[in-house]
Amino acid sequence: MKQSQKRLYSSLLALLLCNSILLASCQKKSDQESESSDAATDGIISSEQTTDENQPSSPVPDANGLEYQLNEEEKTCTITGLGTYGKNELIIPSSVEGHTVTRIEDKAFYNCTNLTGIALPNSLTSIGNHAFYGCTALQSVENNVVYVGNWAIGMVDYSTAAMLTIRENTVGIGDFAFQSLLNLTHVILPEGLLYLGCGAFCLSENIKSITLPNSLKEIGMDAFGDCYGITSITIPNQVNKIGDHAFAMCKNLKEIVIPDSVTEMGESVFSNCSNLESVTLSKSLKSLPDWMFYQCNKLVKMTIPEGVTEIGSFFFYECANLEQIILSSSVTQIYDYAFDKCDNLKTVYYTGTREQWNITVDFPNEPFSNATICYYSEATPSTQGNYWRYVDGVPQIWDSSPTNEFVSFEKGEVGGIEGGAIIEW
C-alpha cells in the first residue's frame, strides 16, 4: 500500500514536471522572438531556460582556476565558469581531479569577450544554452550556423532559415541550438555527429525531413519536442540513450523503431504522439519508463520484449484504442496506472506458461486485470484454459474452452489474476 502510494505521488510529480517543461519551452519561444536582434549579433539563441538534468553541487575551482561541479553520479563533472582562469586561450580539460568533463553549463562563459581561442575535449557530451554567448572571438559562422570548436551552438539569422546544413566534423549540437525555427523544413546532419543536445530542435514544428546520422549516440531531452511536421524518423543503431520527452508532441509521427542499441530511455519520450500506430521497442531495455506512450490513441497493439522486468507508471495511460499486448515472461512488475484508461484492452498474450506467471500489478490497472490472459503453448494444450502460439508471426489462440482468468476482490483485500499476479490496493 505505502509503496504504491509513493509511486503514485512520484508519478503525479512527474506529470507536473512534464507540464512545466512544456510551458517553459513556450516561454522560450516568446523570449527568442523578443531578443532576435541580440541573436543576430551574437549568433546565440535567445532562450533563458537552463537544464538541470545533471544539476551538481556548488562550483569549485580546478588547478587552472576554471569553476566546475560534480554531476549527480560524481564520476563526471560540469564546467560552470571562468573562475580565476587568466589565459585568453580557453582550454577545457578532459578531466578534473579524476572526474571526466562531460558538460559546459548554461552561461558558463557568458560575455567572456577576452577569450580569443578554445580547445574542447573529446569527452564533452553537452554544451548548455548561452554557454558562449557574446564570445565572438571563439565563434565561426558557416551557412548561417554558429560554431564553437566542433560544436554547433546556434544561428546568425533565425527568421528565414528553411534548410539547415551542419558542416562536416561537427560532433555535437548544443542545447536549444535550433529551437523554434518556424520556417525550417529540412535538416541535413553529417556523419560523425555524436550528440543532440537538450531541446536541439524543439518547437521547430514544420520540420518535414531529417535524417539522423549512423554515428549518433545520444538524443537529448526534448530534442524534437513539438516537431509536429515529422511523420517518420529513423533512430540509428548506434544510439544508446534517448532523453525525457525527446519526441513528445510529435503529433504526426506514425511509426518508430527503437534499435537494440538503446539501453536507456527517459520519461514521456513519445507522450501525446496522437498518430503513432507502430512501435518496436529495444530488446536491451530492462525497465520501461513512466508516461512513455501517454495518450498515443492510435496504438492498437504492442510487444513488450524479453528482458524487460518493469513497466513504468502511466506507461500506456489513456491509450484508448490499445487492444492487445504481447507480454514478455521476464516482466515481474507493472506499476500504477500503466494500463489505466486503456478501456479497449482485450487480450494479453503472455510469452510464458501459467506456472511462470508471477507479476505484481499495482492498482489501478483495471483494463489489464480485466483482459483475457493467454499463456504460450507451442503444442496443443493438454489442459483447459486460454493458450496461444504464433502462426506466421501472428498470435493465434488455441481452440479450447475459455476459463475466467480474473477474480474480483473487494477494496482493501489483496488478490490477483490466476497464476500469481498481485493487485495492490
Coordinates of C-alpha atoms in Angstrom, one line a residue:
M1 CA 0.0 0.0 0.0
K2 CA 2.7 2.5 1.0
Q3 CA 4.9 1.6 -1.9
S4 CA 2.0 2.1 -4.3
Q5 CA 1.1 5.4 -2.8
K6 CA 4.7 6.6 -3.0
R7 CA 4.8 5.5 -6.6
L8 CA 1.6 7.4 -7.4
Y9 CA 2.9 10.6 -5.7
S10 CA 6.1 10.4 -7.7
S11 CA 4.3 9.8 -10.9
L12 CA 2.0 12.8 -10.4
L13 CA 5.0 14.9 -9.7
A14 CA 6.5 13.7 -13.0
L15 CA 3.4 14.9 -14.8
L16 CA 3.6 18.3 -13.2
L17 CA 7.3 18.4 -14.2
C18 CA 6.4 17.5 -17.8
N19 CA 3.8 20.3 -18.0
S20 CA 6.3 22.8 -16.6
I21 CA 8.9 21.9 -19.2
L22 CA 6.4 22.4 -22.0
L23 CA 5.3 25.7 -20.6
A24 CA 8.9 26.8 -20.3
S25 CA 9.5 25.8 -23.9
C26 CA 6.7 28.0 -25.0
Q27 CA 8.1 30.9 -22.9
K28 CA 11.5 30.3 -24.7
K29 CA 9.8 30.7 -28.0
S30 CA 8.4 34.1 -26.9
D31 CA 11.8 35.1 -25.4
Q32 CA 13.5 34.3 -28.7
E33 CA 11.3 36.5 -30.8
S34 CA 11.8 39.5 -28.4
E35 CA 15.6 39.0 -28.4
S36 CA 16.1 38.2 -32.1
S37 CA 18.3 41.3 -32.6
D38 CA 20.7 40.1 -30.0
A39 CA 20.8 36.6 -31.5
A40 CA 21.6 38.0 -34.9
T41 CA 24.5 40.0 -33.4
D42 CA 25.9 37.2 -31.3
G43 CA 24.9 34.1 -33.1
I44 CA 23.4 32.5 -29.9
I45 CA 19.8 31.5 -29.3
S46 CA 17.9 33.8 -27.0
S47 CA 16.3 31.2 -24.6
E48 CA 16.8 31.7 -20.9
Q49 CA 15.9 28.2 -19.9
T50 CA 18.5 26.2 -18.0
T51 CA 18.6 22.4 -17.9
D52 CA 19.0 20.7 -14.5
E53 CA 19.2 17.1 -15.8
N54 CA 22.6 16.6 -14.0
Q55 CA 22.5 19.6 -11.7
P56 CA 25.6 19.3 -9.5
S57 CA 26.7 20.8 -6.2
S58 CA 28.4 24.2 -5.6
P59 CA 31.2 25.1 -8.0
V60 CA 34.9 24.9 -7.0
P61 CA 38.0 25.9 -9.0
D62 CA 40.2 23.4 -10.7
A63 CA 44.0 23.7 -10.8
N64 CA 43.8 26.3 -13.5
G65 CA 41.0 28.3 -12.0
L66 CA 38.1 27.1 -14.0
E67 CA 35.0 26.5 -12.0
Y68 CA 33.4 23.1 -12.0
Q69 CA 30.8 21.0 -10.3
L70 CA 30.4 17.3 -9.8
N71 CA 27.5 15.7 -11.6
E72 CA 24.9 13.6 -9.8
E73 CA 26.8 10.3 -10.3
E74 CA 30.0 12.1 -9.2
K75 CA 32.1 10.3 -11.8
T76 CA 31.7 13.2 -14.2
C77 CA 31.7 16.9 -13.9
T78 CA 30.4 20.1 -15.5
I79 CA 32.5 23.2 -16.2
T80 CA 30.5 26.1 -14.9
G81 CA 32.6 29.3 -15.4
L82 CA 35.8 31.0 -16.0
G83 CA 36.6 31.5 -12.3
T84 CA 40.2 32.8 -11.9
Y85 CA 41.4 31.3 -15.2
G86 CA 43.7 34.0 -16.5
K87 CA 44.5 33.0 -20.1
N88 CA 43.0 34.2 -23.3
E89 CA 43.2 30.8 -24.9
L90 CA 40.5 28.7 -23.2
I91 CA 41.5 25.0 -22.9
I92 CA 38.8 22.8 -21.4
P93 CA 40.4 19.7 -19.8
S94 CA 39.1 16.2 -20.4
S95 CA 39.1 15.5 -16.7
V96 CA 39.3 17.4 -13.4
E97 CA 40.8 15.6 -10.4
G98 CA 39.8 12.3 -11.9
H99 CA 36.3 13.4 -12.9
T100 CA 35.6 13.3 -16.7
V101 CA 34.4 16.6 -18.1
T102 CA 31.1 15.9 -19.9
R103 CA 29.3 19.2 -20.0
I104 CA 29.7 23.0 -20.1
E105 CA 27.0 24.7 -18.1
D106 CA 24.4 27.3 -19.3
K107 CA 26.1 30.7 -19.5
A108 CA 29.4 29.3 -18.3
F109 CA 31.4 31.8 -20.4
Y110 CA 28.7 34.3 -21.0
N111 CA 30.2 37.6 -22.4
C112 CA 33.8 36.5 -21.8
T113 CA 34.9 38.8 -24.5
N114 CA 38.6 38.5 -23.7
L115 CA 38.7 34.8 -24.8
T116 CA 40.4 34.5 -28.2
G117 CA 40.8 30.8 -28.7
I118 CA 39.3 27.5 -27.4
A119 CA 40.1 23.8 -27.3
L120 CA 37.2 21.4 -26.4
P121 CA 37.8 17.8 -25.1
N122 CA 36.5 14.7 -26.8
S123 CA 34.8 13.7 -23.5
L124 CA 32.3 16.5 -23.9
T125 CA 28.7 15.4 -24.5
S126 CA 26.7 18.6 -23.8
I127 CA 27.1 22.3 -24.2
G128 CA 24.5 24.4 -22.3
N129 CA 22.3 27.2 -23.5
H130 CA 24.1 30.6 -23.9
A131 CA 27.4 28.9 -22.7
F132 CA 29.4 31.1 -25.1
Y133 CA 27.0 34.0 -25.6
G134 CA 29.0 37.1 -26.7
C135 CA 32.3 35.2 -27.1
T136 CA 32.5 36.3 -30.7
A137 CA 36.2 35.7 -31.0
L138 CA 35.6 32.0 -30.3
Q139 CA 32.8 31.6 -32.9
S140 CA 32.9 30.8 -36.5
V141 CA 30.0 31.0 -38.9
E142 CA 29.2 28.8 -41.9
N143 CA 25.9 28.7 -43.8
N144 CA 24.3 30.8 -41.1
V145 CA 25.3 28.3 -38.4
V146 CA 27.4 29.4 -35.4
Y147 CA 30.1 27.0 -34.2
V148 CA 32.4 26.9 -31.2
G149 CA 35.1 24.4 -31.9
N150 CA 33.5 21.3 -33.4
W151 CA 30.0 22.0 -31.8
A152 CA 27.1 23.8 -33.5
I153 CA 25.5 26.2 -30.9
G154 CA 23.1 28.4 -32.8
M155 CA 22.4 30.6 -35.9
V156 CA 23.1 34.1 -37.0
D157 CA 19.6 34.7 -38.5
Y158 CA 16.7 32.6 -37.1
S159 CA 14.0 34.3 -39.0
T160 CA 14.3 32.9 -42.6
A161 CA 16.1 29.6 -42.3
A162 CA 14.2 26.9 -44.3
M163 CA 17.1 24.5 -44.7
L164 CA 19.8 23.7 -42.1
T165 CA 23.1 22.0 -43.1
I166 CA 25.5 21.2 -40.4
R167 CA 29.1 21.1 -41.5
E168 CA 31.4 18.0 -41.6
N169 CA 33.4 17.2 -38.4
T170 CA 30.7 18.5 -36.1
V171 CA 30.4 16.2 -33.1
G172 CA 27.6 17.8 -31.2
I173 CA 24.7 20.3 -31.3
G174 CA 24.3 22.4 -28.2
D175 CA 21.2 22.8 -26.0
F176 CA 18.3 24.6 -27.7
A177 CA 20.6 25.5 -30.7
F178 CA 17.8 25.3 -33.3
Q179 CA 14.6 25.6 -31.3
S180 CA 11.6 27.4 -32.6
L181 CA 12.7 27.7 -36.2
L182 CA 9.2 28.0 -37.7
N183 CA 10.4 28.2 -41.3
L184 CA 12.7 25.2 -41.0
T185 CA 11.6 22.3 -43.1
H186 CA 14.8 20.3 -44.0
V187 CA 17.8 19.4 -41.9
I188 CA 21.0 17.7 -43.0
L189 CA 23.2 16.3 -40.3
P190 CA 26.7 15.0 -41.0
E191 CA 28.2 11.6 -40.3
G192 CA 30.4 11.9 -37.2
L193 CA 27.8 13.7 -35.2
L194 CA 27.5 12.1 -31.8
Y195 CA 25.2 14.2 -29.6
L196 CA 21.9 16.1 -30.0
G197 CA 21.5 18.5 -27.1
C198 CA 18.5 19.2 -24.9
G199 CA 15.8 20.9 -27.0
A200 CA 18.0 20.9 -30.0
F201 CA 15.1 21.2 -32.5
C202 CA 12.2 21.6 -30.1
L203 CA 9.2 23.7 -31.3
S204 CA 10.6 23.7 -34.9
E205 CA 7.2 22.5 -35.8
N206 CA 7.5 22.5 -39.6
I207 CA 10.4 20.1 -40.0
K208 CA 9.4 17.5 -42.5
S209 CA 12.7 15.9 -43.5
I210 CA 15.5 15.0 -41.1
T211 CA 18.0 12.1 -41.3
L212 CA 19.9 11.2 -38.2
P213 CA 23.5 10.0 -38.9
N214 CA 24.6 6.5 -38.2
S215 CA 27.2 7.8 -35.8
L216 CA 24.7 9.4 -33.4
K217 CA 25.0 8.2 -29.8
E218 CA 22.6 10.3 -27.7
I219 CA 19.3 12.2 -28.3
G220 CA 18.8 14.8 -25.6
M221 CA 15.8 15.7 -23.6
D222 CA 13.0 17.3 -25.6
A223 CA 15.3 17.2 -28.7
F224 CA 12.4 17.0 -31.1
G225 CA 9.6 18.0 -28.7
D226 CA 6.6 19.7 -30.5
C227 CA 8.0 19.0 -34.0
Y228 CA 4.6 18.5 -35.5
G229 CA 5.8 18.1 -39.1
I230 CA 7.8 15.0 -38.6
T231 CA 5.9 11.9 -39.9
S232 CA 8.8 9.4 -39.8
I233 CA 12.3 9.3 -38.4
T234 CA 14.9 6.5 -38.2
I235 CA 16.8 6.2 -35.0
P236 CA 20.3 4.9 -35.9
N237 CA 21.5 1.6 -34.4
Q238 CA 24.4 3.3 -32.5
V239 CA 22.1 5.4 -30.3
N240 CA 22.3 4.2 -26.7
K241 CA 20.4 7.0 -24.8
I242 CA 17.2 8.9 -25.5
G243 CA 16.2 11.7 -23.1
D244 CA 12.9 12.7 -21.5
H245 CA 10.2 14.0 -23.9
A246 CA 12.6 13.5 -26.8
F247 CA 9.7 13.1 -29.3
A248 CA 6.8 14.3 -27.2
M249 CA 4.0 16.0 -29.0
C250 CA 5.3 14.9 -32.4
K251 CA 1.6 14.6 -33.4
N252 CA 2.1 13.3 -37.0
L253 CA 4.8 10.7 -36.2
K254 CA 3.3 7.4 -37.3
E255 CA 5.8 4.7 -36.6
I256 CA 9.1 4.3 -34.7
V257 CA 11.7 1.6 -34.3
I258 CA 13.9 1.8 -31.2
P259 CA 17.0 -0.1 -32.0
D260 CA 18.5 -2.7 -29.7
S261 CA 21.5 -0.4 -29.1
V262 CA 19.3 1.8 -26.9
T263 CA 19.7 0.8 -23.2
E264 CA 18.4 4.0 -21.5
M265 CA 15.3 6.0 -22.1
G266 CA 13.8 8.9 -20.2
E267 CA 10.1 9.5 -19.3
S268 CA 7.4 10.6 -21.7
V269 CA 9.6 10.0 -24.8
F270 CA 6.5 9.6 -27.1
S271 CA 3.8 11.1 -25.0
N272 CA 1.0 12.8 -26.9
C273 CA 2.1 11.3 -30.2
S274 CA -1.5 11.0 -31.2
N275 CA -1.0 9.4 -34.6
L276 CA 1.6 6.9 -33.6
E277 CA 0.5 3.5 -34.9
S278 CA 3.5 1.2 -34.9
V279 CA 6.3 0.8 -32.2
T280 CA 9.1 -1.6 -31.9
L281 CA 10.9 -1.5 -28.6
S282 CA 14.6 -2.1 -27.9
K283 CA 15.3 -5.6 -26.7
S284 CA 18.1 -4.1 -24.5
L285 CA 15.7 -2.2 -22.2
K286 CA 15.2 -3.6 -18.7
S287 CA 12.8 -1.1 -17.3
L288 CA 10.2 0.8 -19.4
P289 CA 9.9 4.4 -18.2
D290 CA 6.9 6.3 -16.9
W291 CA 4.5 8.1 -19.2
M292 CA 6.2 6.7 -22.4
F293 CA 3.1 6.4 -24.6
Y294 CA 0.6 8.7 -22.7
Q295 CA -2.3 9.5 -24.9
C296 CA -1.0 7.6 -28.0
N297 CA -4.5 6.9 -29.1
K298 CA -3.7 5.2 -32.4
L299 CA -1.8 2.4 -30.8
V300 CA -3.7 -0.9 -31.2
K301 CA -1.1 -3.4 -30.2
M302 CA 2.4 -3.6 -28.7
T303 CA 5.1 -6.2 -27.9
I304 CA 7.0 -6.0 -24.6
P305 CA 10.3 -7.7 -25.5
E306 CA 12.1 -10.3 -23.5
G307 CA 14.4 -8.9 -20.9
V308 CA 12.0 -6.2 -19.7
T309 CA 11.3 -6.6 -16.0
E310 CA 9.3 -3.5 -15.2
I311 CA 6.6 -1.4 -16.9
G312 CA 6.5 2.1 -15.5
S313 CA 3.7 4.2 -14.1
F314 CA 1.3 5.7 -16.7
F315 CA 3.2 3.8 -19.5
F316 CA 0.1 3.3 -21.7
Y317 CA -2.2 5.8 -19.8
E318 CA -5.2 6.8 -21.9
C319 CA -4.2 4.7 -25.0
A320 CA -7.8 4.4 -25.7
N321 CA -7.6 2.0 -28.7
L322 CA -5.0 -0.4 -27.3
E323 CA -6.4 -3.9 -27.8
Q324 CA -3.7 -6.4 -27.3
I325 CA -0.3 -6.8 -25.7
I326 CA 2.4 -9.5 -26.2
L327 CA 3.9 -9.5 -22.7
S328 CA 7.3 -10.9 -22.0
S329 CA 7.7 -13.6 -19.4
S330 CA 10.5 -11.6 -17.9
V331 CA 8.1 -8.9 -16.6
T332 CA 7.6 -9.1 -12.9
Q333 CA 6.3 -5.6 -12.1
I334 CA 3.6 -3.4 -13.6
Y335 CA 3.4 -0.1 -11.8
D336 CA 0.3 2.0 -11.1
Y337 CA -1.8 3.4 -13.9
A338 CA 0.4 1.7 -16.6
F339 CA -2.8 0.5 -18.4
D340 CA -5.3 2.8 -16.8
K341 CA -7.9 4.3 -19.2
C342 CA -7.0 1.6 -21.8
D343 CA -10.6 0.6 -21.9
N344 CA -10.4 -1.4 -25.2
L345 CA -7.6 -3.8 -24.0
K346 CA -9.0 -7.2 -24.6
T347 CA -6.1 -9.7 -24.7
V348 CA -2.7 -10.2 -23.1
Y349 CA -0.5 -12.7 -24.8
Y350 CA 1.9 -13.9 -22.2
T351 CA 5.1 -15.5 -23.6
G352 CA 5.5 -17.8 -20.6
T353 CA 3.5 -20.6 -19.1
R354 CA 0.8 -20.4 -16.5
E355 CA 3.3 -21.7 -14.0
Q356 CA 5.8 -18.9 -14.8
W357 CA 3.2 -16.1 -14.3
N358 CA 4.4 -14.1 -11.3
I359 CA 3.7 -10.4 -12.0
T360 CA 2.9 -7.8 -9.4
V361 CA 0.3 -5.4 -10.8
D362 CA -0.2 -2.2 -8.9
F363 CA -3.6 -0.6 -8.5
P364 CA -5.2 0.9 -10.5
N365 CA -4.8 -1.1 -13.7
E366 CA -8.3 -2.4 -14.2
P367 CA -8.2 -2.7 -18.0
F368 CA -5.2 -5.0 -17.7
S369 CA -6.7 -7.0 -14.8
N370 CA -10.0 -7.5 -16.8
A371 CA -8.3 -8.6 -20.0
T372 CA -8.1 -12.2 -21.1
I373 CA -4.7 -13.7 -20.2
C374 CA -3.5 -16.2 -22.7
Y375 CA -0.4 -18.4 -21.9
Y376 CA 2.0 -19.6 -24.5
S377 CA 1.9 -23.2 -25.7
E378 CA 3.8 -24.3 -28.8
A379 CA 2.0 -27.7 -28.8
T380 CA -1.7 -28.4 -28.4
P381 CA -2.7 -27.7 -24.8
S382 CA -3.5 -30.7 -22.7
T383 CA -5.4 -28.7 -20.0
Q384 CA -8.3 -26.3 -20.2
G385 CA -7.6 -22.6 -20.4
N386 CA -6.6 -19.8 -22.6
Y387 CA -3.5 -20.6 -24.7
W388 CA -1.8 -19.2 -27.8
R389 CA 1.1 -19.7 -30.2
Y390 CA 2.5 -17.9 -33.3
V391 CA 1.1 -18.7 -36.7
D392 CA 3.1 -17.0 -39.5
G393 CA 4.3 -14.5 -36.9
V394 CA 0.9 -13.6 -35.7
P395 CA -0.6 -14.5 -32.2
Q396 CA -3.2 -17.2 -32.6
I397 CA -5.4 -18.5 -29.7
W398 CA -5.7 -22.3 -29.5
D399 CA -9.3 -23.6 -29.7
S400 CA -10.3 -24.6 -26.2
S401 CA -12.9 -23.8 -23.7
P402 CA -12.1 -20.5 -22.0
T403 CA -11.9 -20.0 -18.3
N404 CA -12.3 -16.9 -16.3
E405 CA -8.8 -15.6 -15.6
F406 CA -9.8 -12.8 -13.3
V407 CA -11.0 -13.0 -9.7
S408 CA -12.8 -9.9 -8.3
F409 CA -11.8 -8.6 -4.9
E410 CA -13.3 -6.1 -2.5
K411 CA -11.4 -2.9 -1.8
G412 CA -8.8 -3.5 0.9
E413 CA -8.2 -7.1 0.1
V414 CA -5.1 -8.4 -1.8
G415 CA -5.9 -10.7 -4.7
G416 CA -5.0 -11.2 -8.3
I417 CA -5.0 -12.9 -11.6
E418 CA -4.9 -16.7 -11.6
G419 CA -1.3 -17.8 -11.8
G420 CA 0.2 -15.4 -9.2
A421 CA -0.3 -11.8 -10.1
I422 CA -0.9 -9.5 -7.2
I423 CA -3.2 -6.4 -7.3
E424 CA -2.1 -3.8 -4.7
W425 CA -4.8 -1.5 -3.3

